[in-house]
Amino acid sequence: LFDGASIADAAAATGFADQSHLNRHFKAMWGVSPGAFIASLDP
């Protein structure tokens, strides 16, 4: 994600069935969606 890959690409590359599956697991672990997490890192 840091290199501009989409969340869907990251989900596929890490073995998740789809983007929503990754989103659910990410949010359960970190408390925010992957998109919100990346947005929070942008100055």
Coordinates of C-alpha atoms in Angstrom, one line a residue:
L1 CA 0.0 0.0 0.0
F2 CA 2.9 2.3 0.7
D3 CA 4.0 2.0 -2.9
G4 CA 0.6 2.9 -4.4
A5 CA -0.9 -0.6 -4.7
S6 CA -4.6 -0.8 -4.2
I7 CA -6.2 -2.4 -1.2
A8 CA -7.6 -5.1 -3.5
D9 CA -4.1 -5.8 -4.8
A10 CA -2.8 -6.1 -1.3
A11 CA -5.7 -8.4 -0.4
A12 CA -4.9 -10.7 -3.3
A13 CA -1.2 -10.7 -2.7
T14 CA -1.6 -11.7 1.0
G15 CA -4.1 -14.5 0.4
F16 CA -7.4 -12.9 1.3
A17 CA -10.4 -14.0 -0.8
D18 CA -11.3 -10.4 -1.5
Q19 CA -10.9 -6.8 -0.3
S20 CA -13.8 -6.9 2.1
H21 CA -12.3 -9.9 3.9
L22 CA -9.0 -8.0 4.3
N23 CA -10.9 -4.9 5.5
R24 CA -12.8 -6.9 8.2
H25 CA -9.6 -8.5 9.5
F26 CA -7.6 -5.3 9.4
K27 CA -10.3 -3.3 11.2
A28 CA -10.6 -5.9 13.9
M29 CA -6.9 -5.8 14.5
W30 CA -6.2 -2.1 14.2
G31 CA -9.6 -0.4 14.8
V32 CA -9.6 1.4 11.4
S33 CA -9.9 0.4 7.8
P34 CA -6.8 0.0 5.6
G35 CA -7.8 3.1 3.7
A36 CA -8.2 5.2 6.8
F37 CA -4.9 3.8 8.2
I38 CA -3.0 4.8 5.0
A39 CA -4.7 8.2 4.9
S40 CA -3.7 8.9 8.5
L41 CA 0.0 8.5 7.5
D42 CA -0.2 11.1 4.7
P43 CA 1.1 14.4 5.9

